[in-house]
Each structure stands twice: as structure tokens, then as C-alpha cells.
CSV table of C-alpha atoms in Angstrom, one decimal:
chain,number,residue,atom,x,y,z
A,1,MET,CA,140.4,109.2,258.1
A,2,LYS,CA,143.8,108.6,256.6
A,3,MET,CA,143.8,105.1,258.3
A,4,ASN,CA,140.5,104.3,256.7
A,5,THR,CA,141.7,105.4,253.3
A,6,LYS,CA,144.8,103.3,253.6
A,7,ALA,CA,142.8,100.3,254.8
A,8,ILE,CA,140.4,100.7,251.9
A,9,THR,CA,143.3,101.0,249.4
A,10,LEU,CA,145.0,97.9,250.9
A,11,PHE,CA,141.8,95.9,250.8
A,12,SER,CA,141.2,96.9,247.2
A,13,THR,CA,144.8,95.9,246.3
A,14,LEU,CA,144.4,92.5,248.0
A,15,VAL,CA,141.1,91.9,246.2
A,16,PHE,CA,142.7,92.8,242.9
A,17,LEU,CA,145.7,90.5,243.5
A,18,ALA,CA,143.4,87.7,244.6
A,19,PHE,CA,141.2,88.1,241.5
A,20,PHE,CA,144.3,88.3,239.3
A,21,HIS,CA,145.7,85.1,240.9
A,22,LEU,CA,142.4,83.3,240.4
A,23,SER,CA,142.4,84.4,236.8
A,24,LEU,CA,145.8,83.0,236.2
A,25,VAL,CA,144.9,79.7,237.9
A,26,SER,CA,141.7,79.6,235.8
A,27,CYS,CA,143.6,80.2,232.6
A,28,ARG,CA,146.1,77.5,233.5
A,29,LYS,CA,143.3,75.1,234.0
A,30,ILE,CA,141.7,75.9,230.7
A,31,ILE,CA,145.0,75.5,228.9
A,32,SER,CA,145.7,72.3,230.7
A,33,HIS,CA,142.2,71.0,229.8
A,34,ARG,CA,142.7,71.9,226.2
A,35,GLY,CA,146.1,70.3,226.3
A,36,GLU,CA,144.4,67.0,227.2
A,37,ASN,CA,141.9,67.2,224.3
A,38,GLY,CA,142.8,63.8,222.8
A,39,PHE,CA,142.4,60.1,223.3
A,40,THR,CA,144.0,56.8,222.5
A,41,LEU,CA,142.3,53.5,221.4
A,42,ASP,CA,143.5,50.0,220.9
A,43,LEU,CA,144.3,49.1,217.3
A,44,ILE,CA,144.0,45.3,217.2
A,45,HIS,CA,145.8,43.4,214.5
A,46,ARG,CA,143.6,40.6,213.0
A,47,ASP,CA,146.2,38.0,213.9
A,48,SER,CA,146.6,39.2,217.5
A,49,PRO,CA,145.3,36.9,220.3
A,50,LEU,CA,143.0,39.8,221.1
A,51,SER,CA,141.3,39.5,217.7
A,52,PRO,CA,138.3,37.4,216.9
A,53,PHE,CA,140.2,36.2,213.8
A,54,TYR,CA,143.0,34.8,215.8
A,55,ASN,CA,143.9,31.2,215.0
A,56,PRO,CA,146.4,29.7,217.5
A,57,SER,CA,147.3,26.8,215.2
A,58,ASN,CA,148.7,29.2,212.6
A,59,THR,CA,152.5,29.6,212.7
A,60,PRO,CA,154.0,33.1,212.4
A,61,SER,CA,155.1,32.4,208.9
A,62,LYS,CA,151.6,31.2,208.0
A,63,ARG,CA,150.2,34.5,209.3
A,64,LEU,CA,152.7,36.5,207.4
A,65,ARG,CA,151.9,34.7,204.1
A,66,ASN,CA,148.1,35.2,204.7
A,67,ALA,CA,148.7,38.9,205.3
A,68,PHE,CA,150.9,39.1,202.2
A,69,HIS,CA,148.2,37.6,200.0
A,70,ARG,CA,145.7,40.1,201.4
A,71,SER,CA,148.1,42.9,200.3
A,72,PHE,CA,147.5,42.0,196.6
A,73,SER,CA,143.7,42.1,197.0
A,74,ARG,CA,144.0,45.5,198.7
A,75,ALA,CA,146.3,46.8,195.9
A,76,SER,CA,143.6,46.2,193.3
A,77,PHE,CA,141.3,48.5,195.3
A,78,PHE,CA,143.9,51.3,195.3
A,79,LYS,CA,144.8,50.7,191.7
A,80,LYS,CA,141.3,51.1,190.4
A,81,SER,CA,140.3,53.9,192.7
A,82,SER,CA,143.4,56.0,191.9
A,83,PHE,CA,142.5,56.1,188.3
A,84,ALA,CA,138.7,56.7,188.8
A,85,SER,CA,137.3,59.9,187.4
A,86,ALA,CA,135.5,62.4,189.5
A,87,ASN,CA,132.1,61.0,188.5
A,88,ASP,CA,133.1,57.4,189.3
A,89,THR,CA,132.2,55.6,192.6
A,90,ILE,CA,135.5,55.8,194.4
A,91,GLN,CA,134.6,53.1,196.9
A,92,SER,CA,133.3,50.7,194.2
A,93,ASP,CA,136.1,48.2,194.2
A,94,ILE,CA,137.0,47.7,197.8
A,95,GLU,CA,137.7,44.1,198.8
A,96,PRO,CA,135.8,43.7,202.1
A,97,ILE,CA,138.2,41.2,203.8
A,98,PRO,CA,141.7,42.6,203.5
A,99,GLY,CA,141.6,44.9,206.5
A,100,GLU,CA,144.5,44.3,208.9
A,101,TYR,CA,143.5,46.2,212.0
A,102,LEU,CA,140.3,46.3,214.1
A,103,MET,CA,138.8,48.9,216.3
A,104,LYS,CA,136.1,48.7,219.0
A,105,ILE,CA,133.7,51.6,219.2
A,106,SER,CA,130.1,52.0,220.5
A,107,ILE,CA,127.2,53.6,218.7
A,108,GLY,CA,124.0,55.1,220.1
A,109,THR,CA,122.3,55.8,223.4
A,110,PRO,CA,122.5,53.4,225.2
A,111,PRO,CA,125.9,52.5,223.5
A,112,VAL,CA,126.2,49.3,221.5
A,113,GLU,CA,129.7,48.0,220.9
A,114,ILE,CA,130.8,47.1,217.4
A,115,VAL,CA,134.0,45.6,216.1
A,116,ALA,CA,135.0,47.1,212.7
A,117,ILE,CA,137.9,47.2,210.4
A,118,ALA,CA,140.0,50.4,210.9
A,119,ASP,CA,140.7,51.5,207.3
A,120,THR,CA,142.9,54.5,206.2
A,121,GLY,CA,141.8,53.7,202.7
A,122,SER,CA,138.0,54.3,203.3
A,123,ASP,CA,136.0,57.3,204.3
A,124,LEU,CA,132.5,56.2,205.3
A,125,THR,CA,132.1,54.4,208.6
A,126,TRP,CA,129.3,51.9,208.4
A,127,THR,CA,127.9,49.0,210.4
A,128,GLN,CA,125.1,46.4,210.0
A,129,CYS,CA,121.8,47.6,211.4
A,130,MET,CA,118.4,46.2,212.4
A,131,PRO,CA,116.0,45.7,210.8
A,132,CYS,CA,117.9,43.7,208.3
A,133,ALA,CA,116.5,43.1,204.9
A,134,ASN,CA,119.6,41.0,204.1
A,135,CYS,CA,122.5,40.8,206.6
A,136,PHE,CA,125.5,38.5,206.9
A,137,GLN,CA,125.9,36.5,210.1
A,138,GLN,CA,127.5,38.4,212.9
A,139,THR,CA,128.7,37.0,216.2
A,140,THR,CA,128.0,40.2,218.2
A,141,PRO,CA,124.6,41.9,218.5
A,142,ILE,CA,123.5,43.9,215.4
A,143,PHE,CA,122.9,47.6,216.1
A,144,ASP,CA,119.2,48.5,216.3
A,145,SER,CA,118.7,52.1,215.4
A,146,LYS,CA,115.2,52.1,217.0
A,147,GLN,CA,116.7,51.4,220.4
A,148,SER,CA,118.9,54.5,220.2
A,149,SER,CA,117.4,57.8,221.5
A,150,THR,CA,120.1,59.8,219.7
A,151,TYR,CA,119.8,58.2,216.3
A,152,LYS,CA,118.4,60.3,213.4
A,153,THR,CA,118.6,59.9,209.6
A,154,VAL,CA,120.3,62.4,207.3
A,155,GLY,CA,118.1,64.3,204.9
A,156,CYS,CA,118.5,64.1,201.1
A,157,ASN,CA,119.6,67.7,200.8
A,158,ALA,CA,122.0,67.7,203.6
A,159,GLU,CA,125.7,68.4,202.8
A,160,GLU,CA,126.6,65.0,204.3
A,161,CYS,CA,124.4,63.3,201.8
A,162,THR,CA,125.4,65.3,198.7
A,163,SER,CA,129.1,65.0,199.4
A,164,LEU,CA,129.0,61.2,199.6
A,165,GLY,CA,128.6,60.8,195.9
A,166,THR,CA,127.0,57.3,196.2
A,167,SER,CA,123.6,58.2,197.6
A,168,SER,CA,120.0,58.4,196.6
A,169,CYS,CA,116.8,59.7,198.2
A,170,VAL,CA,114.3,57.2,199.6
A,171,ARG,CA,111.2,57.1,201.8
A,172,GLY,CA,110.5,60.8,201.4
A,173,ASN,CA,113.6,62.5,202.6
A,174,ILE,CA,116.1,59.9,203.8
A,175,CYS,CA,119.6,59.7,202.3
A,176,GLU,CA,120.4,56.2,201.3
A,177,TYR,CA,124.0,55.2,200.6
A,178,GLN,CA,125.1,52.3,198.4
A,179,MET,CA,128.5,50.6,198.1
A,180,SER,CA,129.3,47.8,195.8
A,181,TYR,CA,132.5,45.8,196.0
A,182,GLY,CA,134.7,44.2,193.4
A,183,ASP,CA,133.7,40.6,194.5
A,184,GLN,CA,129.9,41.4,194.2
A,185,SER,CA,129.6,42.2,197.9
A,186,GLN,CA,127.5,45.2,198.8
A,187,THR,CA,126.2,47.3,201.6
A,188,ILE,CA,123.1,49.5,201.3
A,189,GLY,CA,121.4,51.5,204.1
A,190,ASP,CA,120.5,54.8,205.6
A,191,LEU,CA,123.0,57.6,206.2
A,192,ALA,CA,122.5,58.7,209.8
A,193,PHE,CA,123.7,60.7,212.8
A,194,ASP,CA,124.3,59.1,216.2
A,195,LYS,CA,126.5,59.4,219.2
A,196,PHE,CA,129.8,57.6,219.0
A,197,THR,CA,131.6,56.4,222.1
A,198,PHE,CA,135.3,55.7,221.9
A,199,PRO,CA,136.8,53.4,224.6
A,200,SER,CA,139.9,55.4,225.5
A,201,THR,CA,142.9,53.4,227.0
A,202,SER,CA,142.9,56.0,229.8
A,203,GLY,CA,139.7,54.4,231.1
A,204,ASN,CA,137.6,57.5,230.4
A,205,ASN,CA,135.3,56.9,227.4
A,206,VAL,CA,135.0,59.8,224.9
A,207,SER,CA,131.5,60.4,223.6
A,208,ILE,CA,130.9,62.6,220.5
A,209,PRO,CA,127.4,63.3,219.3
A,210,ASN,CA,126.1,63.5,215.7
A,211,VAL,CA,128.7,61.5,213.9
A,212,VAL,CA,127.7,60.5,210.4
A,213,PHE,CA,127.7,56.8,209.5
A,214,GLY,CA,126.1,54.3,207.3
A,215,CYS,CA,123.4,52.1,208.9
A,216,GLY,CA,123.4,49.1,206.6
A,217,HIS,CA,120.2,47.2,206.2
A,218,ASP,CA,121.2,45.2,203.1
A,219,ASN,CA,124.6,43.7,203.3
A,220,SER,CA,125.7,40.7,201.4
A,221,GLY,CA,128.6,38.9,199.8
A,222,THR,CA,131.9,37.7,201.3
A,223,PHE,CA,131.8,39.7,204.6
A,224,ASN,CA,132.9,37.7,207.6
A,225,ASN,CA,130.9,37.3,210.8
A,226,TYR,CA,133.7,38.6,213.1
A,227,THR,CA,133.2,42.3,212.2
A,228,SER,CA,130.2,44.4,211.6
A,229,GLY,CA,131.6,47.0,209.2
A,230,ILE,CA,134.3,49.6,208.6
A,231,VAL,CA,135.7,52.6,210.5
A,232,GLY,CA,136.7,55.1,207.8
A,233,LEU,CA,140.0,56.8,208.6
A,234,GLY,CA,140.7,58.2,205.2
A,235,GLY,CA,141.1,61.9,204.2
A,236,GLY,CA,137.6,62.4,202.6
A,237,GLU,CA,134.9,64.6,204.0
A,238,VAL,CA,132.8,62.0,205.7
A,239,SER,CA,135.7,60.1,207.3
A,240,ILE,CA,135.9,60.0,211.1
A,241,ILE,CA,139.1,62.1,211.0
A,242,ASN,CA,137.4,65.0,209.3
A,243,GLN,CA,134.1,64.7,211.2
A,244,LEU,CA,136.0,65.0,214.5
A,245,ASP,CA,138.0,68.0,213.2
A,246,LYS,CA,136.8,70.3,216.0
A,247,GLN,CA,137.8,67.8,218.6
A,248,ILE,CA,141.1,66.5,217.2
A,249,LYS,CA,142.1,69.4,215.0
A,250,GLY,CA,143.1,67.1,212.1
A,251,LYS,CA,145.6,65.1,214.0
A,252,PHE,CA,145.9,61.3,214.5
A,253,SER,CA,148.8,59.0,214.9
A,254,TYR,CA,149.4,55.3,215.4
A,255,CYS,CA,152.2,52.9,216.6
A,256,LEU,CA,152.1,49.4,215.0
A,257,ILE,CA,153.6,46.4,216.6
A,258,PRO,CA,155.4,44.1,214.0
A,259,ILE,CA,153.2,41.2,213.0
A,260,PRO,CA,155.4,38.4,214.4
A,261,LEU,CA,155.4,40.1,217.8
A,262,GLN,CA,151.7,40.9,217.5
A,263,SER,CA,150.9,37.2,217.6
A,264,SER,CA,153.3,36.2,220.3
A,265,ILE,CA,152.8,39.0,222.9
A,266,SER,CA,149.3,38.4,224.1
A,267,ASN,CA,149.0,41.5,226.3
A,268,ALA,CA,150.5,44.0,223.8
A,269,THR,CA,148.6,45.7,221.1
A,270,SER,CA,149.0,48.6,218.7
A,271,HIS,CA,147.4,52.0,219.4
A,272,ILE,CA,145.8,54.8,217.5
A,273,ASN,CA,145.8,58.4,219.0
A,274,PHE,CA,143.6,61.4,218.2
A,275,GLY,CA,143.9,65.1,218.9
A,276,ASP,CA,146.6,66.3,221.3
A,277,SER,CA,147.4,62.7,222.1
A,278,ALA,CA,148.5,62.3,218.5
A,279,THR,CA,151.4,64.8,218.7
A,280,VAL,CA,154.7,63.4,217.5
A,281,SER,CA,157.6,65.4,218.8
A,282,GLY,CA,161.2,65.0,219.9
A,283,PRO,CA,164.8,65.0,218.5
A,284,ASN,CA,164.4,61.8,216.4
A,285,VAL,CA,161.3,63.0,214.5
A,286,ILE,CA,161.4,63.4,210.8
A,287,SER,CA,158.5,64.8,208.7
A,288,THR,CA,157.5,64.8,205.1
A,289,PRO,CA,154.7,66.7,203.2
A,290,LEU,CA,151.3,65.1,202.9
A,291,ILE,CA,150.4,65.6,199.2
A,292,LYS,CA,146.8,66.6,198.3
A,293,LYS,CA,145.5,64.6,195.4
A,294,GLU,CA,142.4,62.9,194.2
A,295,PRO,CA,140.8,60.7,195.4
A,296,SER,CA,141.1,62.6,198.7
A,297,THR,CA,140.5,59.4,200.6
A,298,PHE,CA,144.1,58.3,200.3
A,299,TYR,CA,147.2,59.7,202.0
A,300,TYR,CA,149.9,60.4,199.4
A,301,LEU,CA,153.7,60.9,200.1
A,302,ASN,CA,156.5,61.7,197.7
A,303,LEU,CA,159.2,59.0,197.6
A,304,LYS,CA,162.3,60.2,195.8
A,305,GLY,CA,164.2,56.9,196.0
A,306,ILE,CA,165.6,54.1,198.2
A,307,SER,CA,169.3,53.7,199.2
A,308,VAL,CA,171.0,50.4,199.8
A,309,GLY,CA,174.2,51.2,201.7
A,310,ASP,CA,175.8,54.0,199.7
A,311,LYS,CA,173.9,53.2,196.5
A,312,ILE,CA,170.8,55.2,195.7
A,313,VAL,CA,168.0,53.9,193.5
A,314,ASP,CA,165.8,56.7,192.1
A,315,PHE,CA,162.0,56.3,192.0
A,316,LYS,CA,160.8,55.8,188.5
A,317,SER,CA,157.6,54.5,186.9
A,318,PRO,CA,156.1,55.3,183.5
A,319,ASN,CA,152.7,54.2,184.8
A,320,ILE,CA,152.4,56.5,187.9
A,321,THR,CA,151.4,60.0,186.8
A,322,SER,CA,149.5,62.8,188.4
A,323,SER,CA,145.8,62.0,188.8
A,324,ALA,CA,144.9,65.6,189.7
A,325,ALA,CA,144.9,68.2,186.9
A,326,GLY,CA,147.5,70.9,187.3
A,327,ASP,CA,149.6,69.3,190.1
A,328,ASP,CA,153.3,68.9,189.9
A,329,GLY,CA,153.5,65.1,189.8
A,330,LEU,CA,154.3,64.8,193.5
A,331,GLY,CA,152.6,62.2,195.6
A,332,ASN,CA,153.7,59.0,194.0
A,333,ILE,CA,153.1,56.6,196.9
A,334,ILE,CA,150.2,55.9,199.3
A,335,ILE,CA,150.9,55.3,203.0
A,336,ASP,CA,148.4,52.7,204.2
A,337,SER,CA,148.0,50.8,207.4
A,338,GLY,CA,145.7,48.2,205.8
A,339,THR,CA,148.4,46.9,203.4
A,340,THR,CA,151.1,44.6,204.8
A,341,LEU,CA,153.7,44.6,202.0
A,342,THR,CA,155.3,47.7,200.4
A,343,LEU,CA,154.4,47.7,196.8
A,344,LEU,CA,156.6,49.5,194.2
A,345,PRO,CA,156.3,50.0,190.4
A,346,SER,CA,158.0,47.1,188.5
A,347,GLU,CA,160.7,49.2,186.9
A,348,PHE,CA,161.7,50.8,190.2
A,349,TYR,CA,161.5,47.4,192.0
A,350,SER,CA,163.8,45.7,189.5
A,351,SER,CA,166.5,48.3,190.0
A,352,LEU,CA,166.1,48.0,193.8
A,353,GLU,CA,166.3,44.2,193.7
A,354,SER,CA,169.4,44.2,191.5
A,355,THR,CA,171.1,46.6,193.9
A,356,LEU,CA,170.2,44.4,196.9
A,357,VAL,CA,171.5,41.3,195.2
A,358,ASP,CA,174.8,43.0,194.5
A,359,SER,CA,175.0,44.1,198.2
A,360,ILE,CA,174.0,40.9,200.1
A,361,ASN,CA,176.3,38.0,200.5
A,362,ALA,CA,173.9,35.1,201.3
A,363,THR,CA,172.5,32.0,199.6
A,364,ARG,CA,169.5,32.7,197.4
A,365,TRP,CA,166.3,30.7,197.8
A,366,ASP,CA,163.4,30.5,195.3
A,367,ASP,CA,160.0,31.0,196.9
A,368,PRO,CA,157.9,28.0,195.6
A,369,SER,CA,154.7,30.1,195.9
A,370,GLY,CA,156.1,32.7,193.5
A,371,THR,CA,155.0,35.5,195.8
A,372,PHE,CA,158.4,36.9,196.6
A,373,GLY,CA,161.2,37.7,194.1
A,374,LEU,CA,164.1,38.0,196.5
A,375,CYS,CA,164.6,35.4,199.2
A,376,TYR,CA,167.6,34.0,201.1
A,377,GLU,CA,168.5,31.1,203.4
A,378,SER,CA,168.7,32.2,207.1
A,379,GLU,CA,169.6,30.3,210.2
A,380,ASN,CA,168.1,32.8,212.7
A,381,GLY,CA,165.4,34.6,210.7
A,382,THR,CA,167.7,37.4,209.7
A,383,ILE,CA,170.4,38.2,207.1
A,384,ASP,CA,173.3,40.6,207.0
A,385,ALA,CA,171.9,43.3,204.8
A,386,PRO,CA,173.2,46.8,204.3
A,387,LYS,CA,171.3,49.8,205.7
A,388,ILE,CA,168.1,50.5,203.6
A,389,VAL,CA,166.7,54.0,203.7
A,390,ALA,CA,163.5,55.3,202.1
A,391,HIS,CA,164.1,58.9,200.9
A,392,PHE,CA,160.9,60.9,201.1
A,393,THR,CA,160.8,64.6,200.5
A,394,ASP,CA,162.5,66.2,203.6
A,395,ALA,CA,162.7,62.9,205.4
A,396,ASP,CA,165.1,60.0,205.2
A,397,LEU,CA,163.5,56.9,206.9
A,398,GLU,CA,165.8,54.0,207.8
A,399,LEU,CA,163.8,50.8,207.4
A,400,SER,CA,164.1,48.0,209.9
A,401,PRO,CA,166.0,44.9,208.7
A,402,SER,CA,163.7,42.6,210.5
A,403,THR,CA,160.6,43.9,208.7
A,404,THR,CA,162.3,44.5,205.3
A,405,PHE,CA,163.4,40.9,205.2
A,406,ALA,CA,160.8,38.7,207.0
A,407,GLU,CA,160.9,35.0,207.7
A,408,VAL,CA,158.2,33.5,205.5
A,409,GLU,CA,159.2,29.9,206.1
A,410,GLU,CA,161.5,28.4,208.8
A,411,GLY,CA,165.0,29.0,207.7
A,412,PHE,CA,164.1,31.4,204.9
A,413,VAL,CA,163.6,35.2,204.7
A,414,CYS,CA,162.2,37.2,201.8
A,415,LEU,CA,162.1,40.9,200.8
A,416,THR,CA,158.7,42.3,201.9
A,417,ILE,CA,158.8,44.8,199.0
A,418,VAL,CA,157.2,43.4,195.8
A,419,PRO,CA,156.5,44.8,192.3
A,420,VAL,CA,153.1,45.9,191.0
A,421,GLU,CA,151.8,48.1,188.2
A,422,GLU,CA,150.3,51.6,188.4
A,423,VAL,CA,150.2,52.1,192.1
A,424,ALA,CA,152.8,52.3,194.9
A,425,ILE,CA,151.9,51.6,198.6
A,426,PHE,CA,154.1,52.1,201.7
A,427,GLY,CA,152.8,49.1,203.8
A,428,ASN,CA,152.4,48.5,207.5
A,429,LEU,CA,155.4,46.2,207.9
A,430,ALA,CA,157.7,49.1,206.9
A,431,GLN,CA,155.7,51.3,209.3
A,432,ALA,CA,156.1,49.0,212.3
A,433,ASN,CA,157.9,50.4,215.4
A,434,PHE,CA,157.5,54.0,214.3
A,435,LEU,CA,155.1,56.4,215.9
A,436,ILE,CA,153.5,57.9,212.8
A,437,GLY,CA,151.6,61.2,213.0
A,438,TYR,CA,149.2,62.7,210.5
A,439,ASP,CA,148.6,66.4,210.6
A,440,LEU,CA,145.9,67.3,208.1
A,441,VAL,CA,146.1,71.0,208.9
A,442,ALA,CA,149.8,71.4,208.4
A,443,ASN,CA,149.7,68.6,205.7
A,444,ARG,CA,152.6,66.7,207.2
A,445,VAL,CA,153.3,63.1,208.2
A,446,SER,CA,155.9,62.5,210.9
A,447,PHE,CA,157.9,59.4,211.9
A,448,GLN,CA,159.6,58.7,215.3
A,449,PRO,CA,161.4,55.4,216.0
A,450,THR,CA,159.5,53.8,218.8
A,451,ASP,CA,159.2,50.4,220.5
A,452,CYS,CA,155.5,50.0,220.0
A,453,THR,CA,155.2,47.1,222.4
A,454,LYS,CA,156.0,49.7,225.2
A,455,TYR,CA,154.1,52.6,223.7
């Protein structure tokens, strides 16, 4: 009897231990699965050989100049939007062409691939849709909502419709969006839900149902035929970032290849990461607060100043003030992947330029186009400049000499920081070769020096 009792006790113990072991294994699997809750996509620069915009006859300096000119068109959008009132149409003055990076995604069931401008300065994702009352020519097939079994329109009283701010009610109970652009271009269509499929670089596509987007049936103006719309990566409610909050937990990051390398290394491209894949960590990481301001679309940082060697130039501008009632005036510069140049208020820029002139021993050159204020002769595309550091709140970011002074013509380099009025933008040239992470939960932006051609 005692033997039987011992055997039963031993058996019970073994069963408990086995169950306990399986529970631990199961927990580890769940944790591991959650730890992989992220994905990475190609972020294609418009001048990359992978881009439909690519023109092999353009020289690197020509590509840079074209990108620089697009920066000024983009700045006008930020300038007008930053001073819009709460009742104004925030998106009303976007220039449709100046996007710098492209993304490929698929919409619907079965999935239809689109190529769209990836824009951290826009919220609503939209694409051209059949049937088209008026559409611009597009080289790829136009999305036909009738062919998608997962497509459904958004109702007029739905939160997604009322939060858009630029909508009306049509055909009974369908939410119609409308966006007019500064150059008389426009897109009008149905706000809708559908499944989005993201082509992860891991080879495993990520499908997410019921993503809100604009299905544009009336699109006209200066849109080009290489893209079909915009992927909104801004901070507003209807942006992809906030719509995927449950999946990506407010985290995304990107690693941008410098523009000259982008056009010469055909098999390399920039990347954008979402969720756990977007984590930026390590000993070289610095972080600065992400400042909440209106319009919520834009990502604001606080720039305290820029140092040239051991000389510090403090940020100053009589025109840049708080646009949100009751805030403390922080958030004086927008970080934006769609603007190439870094744009600073004129008074601040003048002090910075004077400090650079006093610190650089090289032959000045006058830019005949008048685009750049500070240029030098250069034999190898570089100059001997002192260390330049952007001092954000809690983060001192050393800027790369090769992107701070870029070769705009053979034998000549120019400062890629230029003066503007009323708005400041930290552009993508200054962001190149950093892994930059956005955490919209912790409200932080992190920077890690990275060779983005190998990332």
C-alpha cells in the first residue's frame, strides 16, 4: 500500500513538473512571438535606381539641386499649416510633388500593389480608385474597390470620418474626403476601410485589416504618373502610425542612405521599421523629447542651438512662437523625412553662417543660382570644417561633414542649411546615416549613428 502511495505521489510530481515545464516553454514562445511583433519595409528614394523617377542621365549634383528646390516647395506647406487655426484645413496647401521617399504597399483582397509617397508630413493615406470620374495617368493598375472583398466605406457618423475635418456626407451615408492643394491640384473620394499588406523585407508579408484610407475618384492637377497617392506617416489620428497602434505600439524608425550614395549603389535602399523592429538601443543612442503641438501631424523637436567647434550659436527667431495655447514655447523645429535641406529662421541662420565663415579656411564661391548662401571651392567634394553639433534638448547630435556641406557642382560644396521665415525643419540630409526612432508613447525621438547602406 505504501508502494502504491509513493508511486502515485511520484507520478503526480512528475506530471506537475512536466506541466510546469510546458508552461514555461509556452510562456517563452509567447514572449518570443510578441518580441517579433514588428516589420521592416524598403523606403525608396525618388532618385534611387529602384525608383520609377530615376533618371540615369542626371549627375549626382543635378539630383541634389533638384531635391533642394523641392525643399522650398515643401517648406511652404509647413509654413502655412503651422499657422492654420483649428478650423482651417490643415492639409490644404500640400504640394503634391515634393515627396522624397516612396513605399510599396498592397490594398484589398486580392491585394493590389501601389507605389505611394511616404510622408511624415501627412496623415491620410490615399490612392487613386476606380471608377475614376477624373484621374491622372498612372503607369500601374488603378485600385478597383469593387474587386476587393474586404473593402467597405466609412459611414458619415463614424469617428474616422468626423476626426478627418475635411469630409462631407454623400450618397446616403458615405464619408467623402476632399483635399485641395496649393497649386490647384485636388483629390476627392470615399473614406474607406480595407486590408493593407506590407511587403516586409523578411519575406513574410504583414496583413492588417480595416485600415482607413482615401479612395480617390476625382484627382487632378500636377500629380505625376509614377505614384498613385500618399502613405500618411504623420502624428494625426488617421495616420498609418496611429491606426496601427495596437500592432506597432506607437513605434517606427528609419535609416536613410545619403542621397549621393542612394543614386550610385543600386542594390542598397533606405528602410523604415515598425513595432518591435523599430527599437533603437545601444551605447551610442541619444534621445530628445517629442513635443506635442498643433497641428498634430508634424513631429516637433526643441533645438537649443548649434555649435561650430567650441562656439555655440543659440537658436533665435522672432517669428517662431508657440502655436498651441498654453504651451511653454518648446518645439521650435519640425523633423521631416520629406524635406532635403535643413531650414532655419533667418536671424539664427545669419549668426550660424558668420560663425562658420570665421571658422573655415577655404576659398569662397558664389552660387550662381542664388540657392545657397555659403559655398566653397573643393578638390575632392569636401572641406576642412570644424565639428558641427545640433544641440537638442537632452541630445547633442554631431552632424556629418559630408551632408552638412554637399557637392552641388563639380569642385564646389555648399552648406545644406538655408534661411527661411516662420518655420524651421530638420531635413533628411542631416538625418542620413542615423537610425532614427520615434516613440509616440514615450514621446521621444532617438538617434543612433549607423551605416545605413549596411542596415
